[in-house]
XYZ file of C-alpha atoms in Angstrom:
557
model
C 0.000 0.000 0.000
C 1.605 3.368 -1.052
C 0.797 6.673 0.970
C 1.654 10.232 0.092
C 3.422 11.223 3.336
C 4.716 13.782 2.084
C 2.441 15.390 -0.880
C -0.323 17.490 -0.732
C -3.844 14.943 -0.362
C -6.152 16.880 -2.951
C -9.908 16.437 -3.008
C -12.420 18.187 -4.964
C -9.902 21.045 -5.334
C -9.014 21.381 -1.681
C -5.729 20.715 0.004
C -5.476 19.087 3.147
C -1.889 18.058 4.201
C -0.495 15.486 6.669
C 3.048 15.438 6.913
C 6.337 15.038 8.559
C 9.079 12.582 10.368
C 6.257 10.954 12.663
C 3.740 9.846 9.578
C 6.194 7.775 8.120
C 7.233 5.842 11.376
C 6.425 1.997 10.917
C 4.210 2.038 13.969
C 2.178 4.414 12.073
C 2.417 2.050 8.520
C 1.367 -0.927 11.129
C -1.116 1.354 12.673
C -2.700 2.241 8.881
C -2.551 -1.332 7.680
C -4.043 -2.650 10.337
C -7.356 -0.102 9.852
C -7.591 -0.966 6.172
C -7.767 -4.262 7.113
C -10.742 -3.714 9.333
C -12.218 -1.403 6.712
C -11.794 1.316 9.399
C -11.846 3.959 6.527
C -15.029 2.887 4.800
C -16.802 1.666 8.145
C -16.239 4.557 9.589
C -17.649 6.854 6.600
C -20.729 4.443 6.482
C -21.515 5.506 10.304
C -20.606 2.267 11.657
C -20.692 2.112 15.566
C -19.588 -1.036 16.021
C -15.478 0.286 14.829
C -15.203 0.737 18.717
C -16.500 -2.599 20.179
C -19.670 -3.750 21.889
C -19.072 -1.271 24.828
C -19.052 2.021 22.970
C -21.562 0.670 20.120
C -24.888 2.196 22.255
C -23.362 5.635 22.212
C -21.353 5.890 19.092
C -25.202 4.848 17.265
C -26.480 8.351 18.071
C -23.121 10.630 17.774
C -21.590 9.784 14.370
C -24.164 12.161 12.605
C -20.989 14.476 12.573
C -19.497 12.436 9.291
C -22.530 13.558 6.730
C -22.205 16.854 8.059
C -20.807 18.434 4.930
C -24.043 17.571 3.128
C -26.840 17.644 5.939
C -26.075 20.732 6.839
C -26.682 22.576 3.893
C -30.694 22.171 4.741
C -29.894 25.248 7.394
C -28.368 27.903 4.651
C -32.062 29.205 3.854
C -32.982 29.673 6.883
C -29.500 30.929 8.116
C -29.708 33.487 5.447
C -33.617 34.287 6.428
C -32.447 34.684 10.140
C -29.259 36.805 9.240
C -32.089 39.025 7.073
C -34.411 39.200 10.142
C -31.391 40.165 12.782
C -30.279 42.812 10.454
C -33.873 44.842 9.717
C -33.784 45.017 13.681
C -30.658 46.980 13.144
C -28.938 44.002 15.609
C -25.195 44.264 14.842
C -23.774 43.259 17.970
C -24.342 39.127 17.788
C -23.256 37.652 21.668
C -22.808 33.546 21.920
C -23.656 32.281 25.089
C -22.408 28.973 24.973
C -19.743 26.343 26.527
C -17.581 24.321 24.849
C -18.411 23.211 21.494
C -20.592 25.477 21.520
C -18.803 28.442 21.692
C -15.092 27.279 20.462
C -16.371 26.401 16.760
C -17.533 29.727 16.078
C -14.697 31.815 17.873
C -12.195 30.191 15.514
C -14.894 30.871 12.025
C -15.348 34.199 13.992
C -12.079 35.065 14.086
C -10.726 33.303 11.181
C -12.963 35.273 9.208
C -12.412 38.509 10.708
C -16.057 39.088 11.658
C -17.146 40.191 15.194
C -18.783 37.818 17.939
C -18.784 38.622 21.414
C -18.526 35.218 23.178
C -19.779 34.791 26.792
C -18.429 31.592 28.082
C -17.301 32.596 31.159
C -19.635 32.894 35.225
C -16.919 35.735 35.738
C -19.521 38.246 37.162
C -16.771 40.754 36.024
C -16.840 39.840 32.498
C -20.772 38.942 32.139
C -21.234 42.615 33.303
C -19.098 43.487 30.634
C -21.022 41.972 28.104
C -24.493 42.983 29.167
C -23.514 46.635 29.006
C -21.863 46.216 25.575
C -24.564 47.910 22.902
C -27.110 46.112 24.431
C -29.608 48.444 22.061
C -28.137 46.544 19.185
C -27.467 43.499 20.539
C -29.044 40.269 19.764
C -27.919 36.712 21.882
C -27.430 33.414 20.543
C -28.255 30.735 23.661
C -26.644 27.527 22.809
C -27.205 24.351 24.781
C -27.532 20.737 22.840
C -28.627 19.477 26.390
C -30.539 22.629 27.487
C -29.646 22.380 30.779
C -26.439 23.782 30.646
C -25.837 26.134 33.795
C -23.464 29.151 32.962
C -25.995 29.382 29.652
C -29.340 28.904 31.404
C -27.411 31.700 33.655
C -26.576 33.847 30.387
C -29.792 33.494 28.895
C -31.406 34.974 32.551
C -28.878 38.051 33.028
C -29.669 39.341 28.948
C -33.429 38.949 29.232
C -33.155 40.780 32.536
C -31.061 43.276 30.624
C -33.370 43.666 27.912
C -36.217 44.406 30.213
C -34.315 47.132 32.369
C -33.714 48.598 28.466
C -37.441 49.222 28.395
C -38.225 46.539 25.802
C -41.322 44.708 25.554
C -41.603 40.969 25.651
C -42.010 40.261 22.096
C -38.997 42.661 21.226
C -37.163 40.568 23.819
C -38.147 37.651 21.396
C -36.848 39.247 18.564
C -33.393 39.485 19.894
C -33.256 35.980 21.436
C -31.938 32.587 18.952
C -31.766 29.101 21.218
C -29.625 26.616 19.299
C -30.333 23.337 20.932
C -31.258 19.227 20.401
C -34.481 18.917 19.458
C -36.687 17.765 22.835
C -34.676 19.580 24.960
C -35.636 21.585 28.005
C -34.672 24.385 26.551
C -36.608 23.859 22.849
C -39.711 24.281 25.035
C -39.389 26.926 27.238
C -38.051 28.950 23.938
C -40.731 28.043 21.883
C -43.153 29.187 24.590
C -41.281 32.977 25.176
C -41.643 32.992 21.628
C -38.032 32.771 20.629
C -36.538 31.737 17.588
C -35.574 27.929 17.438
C -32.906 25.956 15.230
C -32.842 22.663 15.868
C -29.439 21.218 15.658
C -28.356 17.323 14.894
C -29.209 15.292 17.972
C -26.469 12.279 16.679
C -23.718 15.036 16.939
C -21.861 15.073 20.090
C -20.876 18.843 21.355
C -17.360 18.465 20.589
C -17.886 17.223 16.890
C -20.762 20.067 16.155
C -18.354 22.700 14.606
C -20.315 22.465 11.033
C -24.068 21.846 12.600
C -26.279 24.377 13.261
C -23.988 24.754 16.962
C -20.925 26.354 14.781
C -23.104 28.075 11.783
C -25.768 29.936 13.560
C -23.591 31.809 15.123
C -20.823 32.421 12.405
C -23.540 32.863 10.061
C -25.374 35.990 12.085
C -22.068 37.705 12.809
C -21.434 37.780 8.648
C -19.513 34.310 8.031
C -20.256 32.706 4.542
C -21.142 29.399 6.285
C -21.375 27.765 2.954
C -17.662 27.953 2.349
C -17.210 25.900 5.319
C -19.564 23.404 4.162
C -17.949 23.173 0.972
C -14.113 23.286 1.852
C -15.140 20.016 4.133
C -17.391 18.329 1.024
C -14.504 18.327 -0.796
C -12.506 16.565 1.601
C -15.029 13.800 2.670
C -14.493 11.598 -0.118
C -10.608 10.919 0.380
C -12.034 9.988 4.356
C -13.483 7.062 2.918
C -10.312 5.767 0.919
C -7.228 3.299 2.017
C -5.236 5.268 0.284
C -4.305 9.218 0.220
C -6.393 9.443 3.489
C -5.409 12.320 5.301
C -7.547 11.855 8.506
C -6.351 8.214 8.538
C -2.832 8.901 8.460
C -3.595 11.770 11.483
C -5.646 9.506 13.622
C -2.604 6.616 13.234
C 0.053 9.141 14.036
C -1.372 10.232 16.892
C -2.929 7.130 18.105
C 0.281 5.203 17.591
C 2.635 8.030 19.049
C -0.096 7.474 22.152
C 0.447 4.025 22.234
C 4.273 3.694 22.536
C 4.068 6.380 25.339
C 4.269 9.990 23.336
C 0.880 10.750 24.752
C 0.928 14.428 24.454
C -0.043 16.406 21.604
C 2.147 19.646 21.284
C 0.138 22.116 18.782
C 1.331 25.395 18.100
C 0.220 27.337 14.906
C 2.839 28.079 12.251
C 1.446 30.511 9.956
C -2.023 28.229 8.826
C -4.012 31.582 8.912
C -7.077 30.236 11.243
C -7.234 31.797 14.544
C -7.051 29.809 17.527
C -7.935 26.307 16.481
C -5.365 24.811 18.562
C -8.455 26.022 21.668
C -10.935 24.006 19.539
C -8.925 20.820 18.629
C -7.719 20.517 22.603
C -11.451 20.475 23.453
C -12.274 17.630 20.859
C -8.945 15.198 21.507
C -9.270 15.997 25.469
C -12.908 15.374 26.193
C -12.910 12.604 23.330
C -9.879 10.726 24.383
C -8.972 11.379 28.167
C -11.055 8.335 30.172
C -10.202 4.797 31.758
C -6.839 6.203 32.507
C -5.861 7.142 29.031
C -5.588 9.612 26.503
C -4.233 12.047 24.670
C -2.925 15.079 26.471
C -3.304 18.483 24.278
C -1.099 21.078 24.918
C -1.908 24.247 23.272
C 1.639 27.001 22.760
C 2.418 29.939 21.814
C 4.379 29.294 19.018
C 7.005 26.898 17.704
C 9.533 28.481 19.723
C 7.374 27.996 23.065
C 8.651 26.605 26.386
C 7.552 22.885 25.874
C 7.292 22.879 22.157
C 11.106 23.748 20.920
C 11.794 21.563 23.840
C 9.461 18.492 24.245
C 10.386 15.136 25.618
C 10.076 11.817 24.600
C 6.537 12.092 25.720
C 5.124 14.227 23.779
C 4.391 15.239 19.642
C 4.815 18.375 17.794
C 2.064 19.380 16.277
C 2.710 22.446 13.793
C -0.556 24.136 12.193
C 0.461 25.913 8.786
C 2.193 25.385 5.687
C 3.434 21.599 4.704
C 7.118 22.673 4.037
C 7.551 24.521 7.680
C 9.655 21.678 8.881
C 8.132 22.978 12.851
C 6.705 19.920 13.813
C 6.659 16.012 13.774
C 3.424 16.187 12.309
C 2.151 19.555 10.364
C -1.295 20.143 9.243
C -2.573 22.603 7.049
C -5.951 23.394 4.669
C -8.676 25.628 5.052
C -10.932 26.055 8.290
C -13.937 23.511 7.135
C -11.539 20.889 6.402
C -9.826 21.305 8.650
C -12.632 20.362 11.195
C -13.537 17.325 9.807
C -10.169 16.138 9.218
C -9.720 16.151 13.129
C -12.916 14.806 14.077
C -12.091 11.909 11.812
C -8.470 11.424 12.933
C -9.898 11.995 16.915
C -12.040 8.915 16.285
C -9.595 6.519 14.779
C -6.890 7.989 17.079
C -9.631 6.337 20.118
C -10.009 3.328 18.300
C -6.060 2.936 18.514
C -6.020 3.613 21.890
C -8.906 1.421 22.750
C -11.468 3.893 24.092
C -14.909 5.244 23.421
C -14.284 8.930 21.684
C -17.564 9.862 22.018
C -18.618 9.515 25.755
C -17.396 12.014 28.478
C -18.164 9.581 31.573
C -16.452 12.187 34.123
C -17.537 15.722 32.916
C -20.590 15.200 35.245
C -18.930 14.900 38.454
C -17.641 18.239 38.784
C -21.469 19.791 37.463
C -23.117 17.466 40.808
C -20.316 18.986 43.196
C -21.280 22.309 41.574
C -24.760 22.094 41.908
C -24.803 20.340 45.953
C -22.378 23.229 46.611
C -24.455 25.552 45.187
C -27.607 23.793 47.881
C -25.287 24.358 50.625
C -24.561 28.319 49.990
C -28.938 28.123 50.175
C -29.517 26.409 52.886
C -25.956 27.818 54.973
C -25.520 31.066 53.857
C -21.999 30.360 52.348
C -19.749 27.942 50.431
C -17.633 26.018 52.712
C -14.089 27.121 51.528
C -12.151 26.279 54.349
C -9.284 28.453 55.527
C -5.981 29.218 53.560
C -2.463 27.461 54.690
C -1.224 31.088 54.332
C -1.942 34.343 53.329
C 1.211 36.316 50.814
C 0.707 39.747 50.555
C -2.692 39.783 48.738
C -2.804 35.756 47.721
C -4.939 33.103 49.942
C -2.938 29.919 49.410
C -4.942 26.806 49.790
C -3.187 23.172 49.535
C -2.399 20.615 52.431
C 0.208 20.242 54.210
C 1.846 17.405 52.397
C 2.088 19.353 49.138
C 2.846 22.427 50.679
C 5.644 21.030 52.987
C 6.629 23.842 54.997
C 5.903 26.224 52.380
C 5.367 30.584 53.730
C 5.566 32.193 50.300
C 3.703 32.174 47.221
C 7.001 31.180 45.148
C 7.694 27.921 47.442
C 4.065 27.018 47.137
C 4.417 26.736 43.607
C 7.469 25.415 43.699
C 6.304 22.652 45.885
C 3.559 22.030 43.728
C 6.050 21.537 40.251
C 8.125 19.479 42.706
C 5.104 17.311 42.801
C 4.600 16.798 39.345
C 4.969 12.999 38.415
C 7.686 11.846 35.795
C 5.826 12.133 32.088
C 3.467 14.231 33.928
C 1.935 17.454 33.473
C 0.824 20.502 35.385
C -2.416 22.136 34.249
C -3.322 25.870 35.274
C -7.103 26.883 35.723
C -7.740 30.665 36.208
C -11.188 31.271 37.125
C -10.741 34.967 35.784
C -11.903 37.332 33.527
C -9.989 36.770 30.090
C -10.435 39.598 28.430
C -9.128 41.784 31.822
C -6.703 39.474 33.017
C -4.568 39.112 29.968
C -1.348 38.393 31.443
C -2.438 35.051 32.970
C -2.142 32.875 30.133
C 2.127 34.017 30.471
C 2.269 31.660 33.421
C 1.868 28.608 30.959
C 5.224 28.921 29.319
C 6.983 30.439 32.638
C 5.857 27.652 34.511
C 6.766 24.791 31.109
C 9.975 26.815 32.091
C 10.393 25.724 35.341
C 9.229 22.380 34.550
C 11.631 20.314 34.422
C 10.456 19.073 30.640
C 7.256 18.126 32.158
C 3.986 19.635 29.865
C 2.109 22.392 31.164
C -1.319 23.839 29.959
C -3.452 26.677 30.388
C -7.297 27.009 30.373
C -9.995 29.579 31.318
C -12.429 28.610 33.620
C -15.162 27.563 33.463
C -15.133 26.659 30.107
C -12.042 24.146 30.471
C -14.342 21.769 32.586
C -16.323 20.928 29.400
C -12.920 19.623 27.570
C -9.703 19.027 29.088
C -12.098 18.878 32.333
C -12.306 15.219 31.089
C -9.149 14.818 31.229
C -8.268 15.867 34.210
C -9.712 13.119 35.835
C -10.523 10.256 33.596
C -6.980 10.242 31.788
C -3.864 9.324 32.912
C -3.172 9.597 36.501
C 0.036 11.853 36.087
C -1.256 15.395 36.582
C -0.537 17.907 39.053
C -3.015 21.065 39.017
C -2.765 24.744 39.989
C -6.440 27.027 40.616
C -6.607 30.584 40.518
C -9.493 32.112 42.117
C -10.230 35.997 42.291
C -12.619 38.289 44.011
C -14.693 40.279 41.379
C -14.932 43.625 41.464
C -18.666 43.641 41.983
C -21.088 40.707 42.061
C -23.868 40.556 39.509
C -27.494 38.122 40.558
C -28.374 35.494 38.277
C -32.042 36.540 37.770
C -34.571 33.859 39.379
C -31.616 31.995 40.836
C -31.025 32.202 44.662
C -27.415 33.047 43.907
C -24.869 35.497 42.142
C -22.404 34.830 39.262
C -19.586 35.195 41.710
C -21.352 32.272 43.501
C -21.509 30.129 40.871
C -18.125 30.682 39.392
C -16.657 30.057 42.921
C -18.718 26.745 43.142
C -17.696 25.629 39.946
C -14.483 25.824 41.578
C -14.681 24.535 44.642
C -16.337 21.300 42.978
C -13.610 20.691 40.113
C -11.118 21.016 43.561
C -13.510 18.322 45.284
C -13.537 16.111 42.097
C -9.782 16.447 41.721
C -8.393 15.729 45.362
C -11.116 13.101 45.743
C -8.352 11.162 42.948
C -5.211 12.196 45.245
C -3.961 14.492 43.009
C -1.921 17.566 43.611
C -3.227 20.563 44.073
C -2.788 23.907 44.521
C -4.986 27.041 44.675
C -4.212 30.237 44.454
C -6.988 33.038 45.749
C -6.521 36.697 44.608
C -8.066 38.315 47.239
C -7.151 41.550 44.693
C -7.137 40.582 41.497
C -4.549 43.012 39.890
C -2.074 43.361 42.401
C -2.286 39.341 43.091
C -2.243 37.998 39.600
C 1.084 40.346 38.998
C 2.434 38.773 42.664
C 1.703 35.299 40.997
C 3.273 36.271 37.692
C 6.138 37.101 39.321
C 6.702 34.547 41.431
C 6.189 31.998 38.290
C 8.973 34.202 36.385
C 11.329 33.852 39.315
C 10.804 29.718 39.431
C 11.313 30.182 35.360
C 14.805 31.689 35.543
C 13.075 35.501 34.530
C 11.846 35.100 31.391
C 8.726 33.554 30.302
């Protein structure tokens, strides 16, 4: 069998390319012979669920919709184009996504890709909700996107805007107007939208969150903020039909790299853009191989860099693959990927689900992603029925950070700086350290630095970076259903001012810091390190914690 390892794989006029040192390893060649002779490729364009044995066959039945995507969803370009009409005689310019995970990563990368403006709340920072809500609200018109319908921070989105349309003096059926629930059909949600009077779009129920980048989850969205959604469509039409070959299969040869790689140890997935002109994908693709891989103690760890010169990229171990987004000939990575946006999506949910089948796990499940949502929501009974969450009391206090860990991580630890040390100390051998800020991205900017200033101080070891709360719905999973080799640090903050959830017996600041406290529970419950840092100021203590991290990094991030 012959593969073009290193040639452009054209379809239909588009150009996907796999290629580099790690495609053409014969663990890969074993890993791609062995598929074809299982009829992985066809099988798996057919919608077969049984290409992940009798254990996973129940769920992958109703969540491989995502494979006729490029066609099926051309049924919503009418009515996308009706609803974009509609938006825009209400002079609504100013298009907000509430949504969490899939939901909302999908169309920040077309978004952004694209150049076209979307304000997306995915955040219970009462900071930056308050933010958004007094953001052109005149003009503004909210997508509310839930494929479950019961999804908390967007049920608490959905509450705050309608409240904020009312205090704007509007009516309830101008409220309508300005109101566009994307959910499954059947949902909680479909109902109580249909009876405010809100506009509906039913998305595919047999398309899990993380694989709904082209249905109606991803295009609503892109499509109202001034996205030609059909491009999408058609950039990943042309690619389908080399999915279903032996040969010249670009999403084959990805899935065996990385499932192989996985195998024989290299269970980290580096990715750092080099010059492939989409805007944050690397976010979007760490959300699909975390949550799709990361369970029964295995996985595939992304790790999502600055660039190909980043702390943990230049350098990885022997535990990890390079993963360079942009043009074939960069020579950045030991894989690199490049082709346009809608492609591109559908060549990594098809590599994703072969790279599972490799490693022997169900990609389509996310068994542990509802442990942390129960700790949130008994927390969130005991702040009713108490008063107050039960935080316990801080190891220390350093200038204006509350440091929280016990005693046996901390080990005699006064400062800030020896906490974390202690806590990279702790990290196991082929381990990783993750950071979750539960802060306000768009205001506190400089925390994302403390990814590569910790990889720094490392040791070699991985280290990643997500916003909370939106990292619980994908490397959440992770965290604890994959390997049992991470080590954790949480940043908390005070908010500047606390902001109700309307109808709900508590506040944003609440809820964030419940969400917290729970992913803590769900996390130390396993015996795994960790380490929280409180700014009881938010400026002054997330500049005392960057510091600290650049003095453990040598000084320079």
């Amino acid at each position: 069998m012959q593969h073009a390892f290193d040639e452009s794989v054209t379809a239909g006029g588009v150009d996907v390319t796999v290629s580099g040192d790690l495609v053409r390893a014969a663990a890969v060649s074993d890993a791609i012979a062995a598929s074809v002779t299982d009829k992985v490729p066809a099988r798996l364009s057919a919608s077969d669920p049984t290409l992940w044995g009798p254990d996973a066959e129940s769920e992958a039945a109703v969540r491989l919709g995502w494979v006729d995507l490029p066609s099926s969803s051309r049924a919503l370009l009418p009515q996308l184009a009706d609803l974009r009409e509609r938006v825009q005689a209400e002079g609504l310019d100013h298009i907000v996504l509430a949504g969490m995970g899939g939901s909302s990563l999908a169309p920040e990368v077309v978004t952004a890709t694209y150049g076209k403006p979307l304000t997306v709340l995915d955040t219970t920072d009462a900071d930056q909700v308050r933010r958004a809500l007094g953001d052109r609200i005149a003009r503004t018109a909210v997508v509310v996107s839930s494929k479950s319908g019961g999804t908390i921070e967007t049920d608490s989105h959905r509450r705050a805007f309608e409240q904020a349309f009312r205090d704007a003096g509007l009516a309830p059926d101008r409220i309508a107007a300005r109101i566009i629930v994307v959910t499954d059909p059947g949902s909680p949600l479909e109902q109580s939208a249909r009876e405010a009077g809100y506009h509906v779009v039913l998305a595919d129920p047999n398309v899990g969150g993380r694989y709904s980048a082209l249905t109606a989850f991803g295009l609503v969205p892109s499509a109202l903020a001034g996205v030609d959604v059909a491009q999408l469509l058609d950039d990943a039409a042309a690619l389908a039909p080399a999915l279903a070959g032996n040969e010249d299969n670009p999403g084959l040869l990805l899935g065996a790299a990385l499932g192989a790689a996985a195998v024989q140890g290299r269970d980290k997935a580096v990715i750092a853009d080099a010059g492939s002109g989409i805007a944050g994908f690397g976010d979007w693709a760490e959300q699909l191989i975390a949550e799709s891989t990361g369970k029964q103690g295995r996985g595939i760890l992304p790790v999502v860099v600055e660039g190909t010169d980043a702390p943990g990229y230049a350098d990885a171990g022997g535990d990890a693959v390079r993963i360079a987004l942009g043009a074939a000939d960069s020579g950045a990575g030991d894989i690199t990927v490049s082709g346009p946006l809608g492609a591109q999506f559908l060549l990594w949910e098809y590599a994703t689900a072969v790279a599972g089948r490799i490693i022997g796990i169900d990609p389509f499940d996310q068994p542990n992603v509802q442990e942390s949502k129960d700790n949130t929501g008994k927390l969130l009974g005991v702040l009713e029925s108490e008063g107050k969450l039960p935080e316990g009391e801080p190891a220390f206090v350093d200038g204006s950070i509350a440091v929280y860990g016990d005693a046996a991580l901390l080990n005699g630890a006064a400062t800030t700086e020896d906490a974390l040390r202690a806590l990279l100390a702790a990290v196991p051998e082929r381990g990783y350290l993750a950071v979750m800020a539960y802060l306000d991205r768009f205001a506190d900017t400089g925390a994302p630095e403390l990814r590569a200033l910790l990889a720094r101080a490392a040791g070699g070891r991985q280290v990643t970076f997500g916003w909370a709360p939106r990292f619980l719905h994908s490397t959440g999973q992770f965290h604890k259903g994959g390997p049992a080799v991470g080590a954790f640090l949480q940043i908390t903050s005070e908010v500047t001012g606390d902001l109700p959830v309307p109808g709900r017996p508590y506040s944003f600041a609440q809820l964030q810091r419940a969400q917290a406290l729970g992913d803590l529970g769900a996390i130390t419950a396993r015996n795994r390190p960790l380490l929280r840092l409180h700014l009881l100021e938010p400026a002054e203590g997330l500049a005392g914690v960057l510091g600290d991290a650049r003095a453990l990094s040598g000084g320079a991030a």
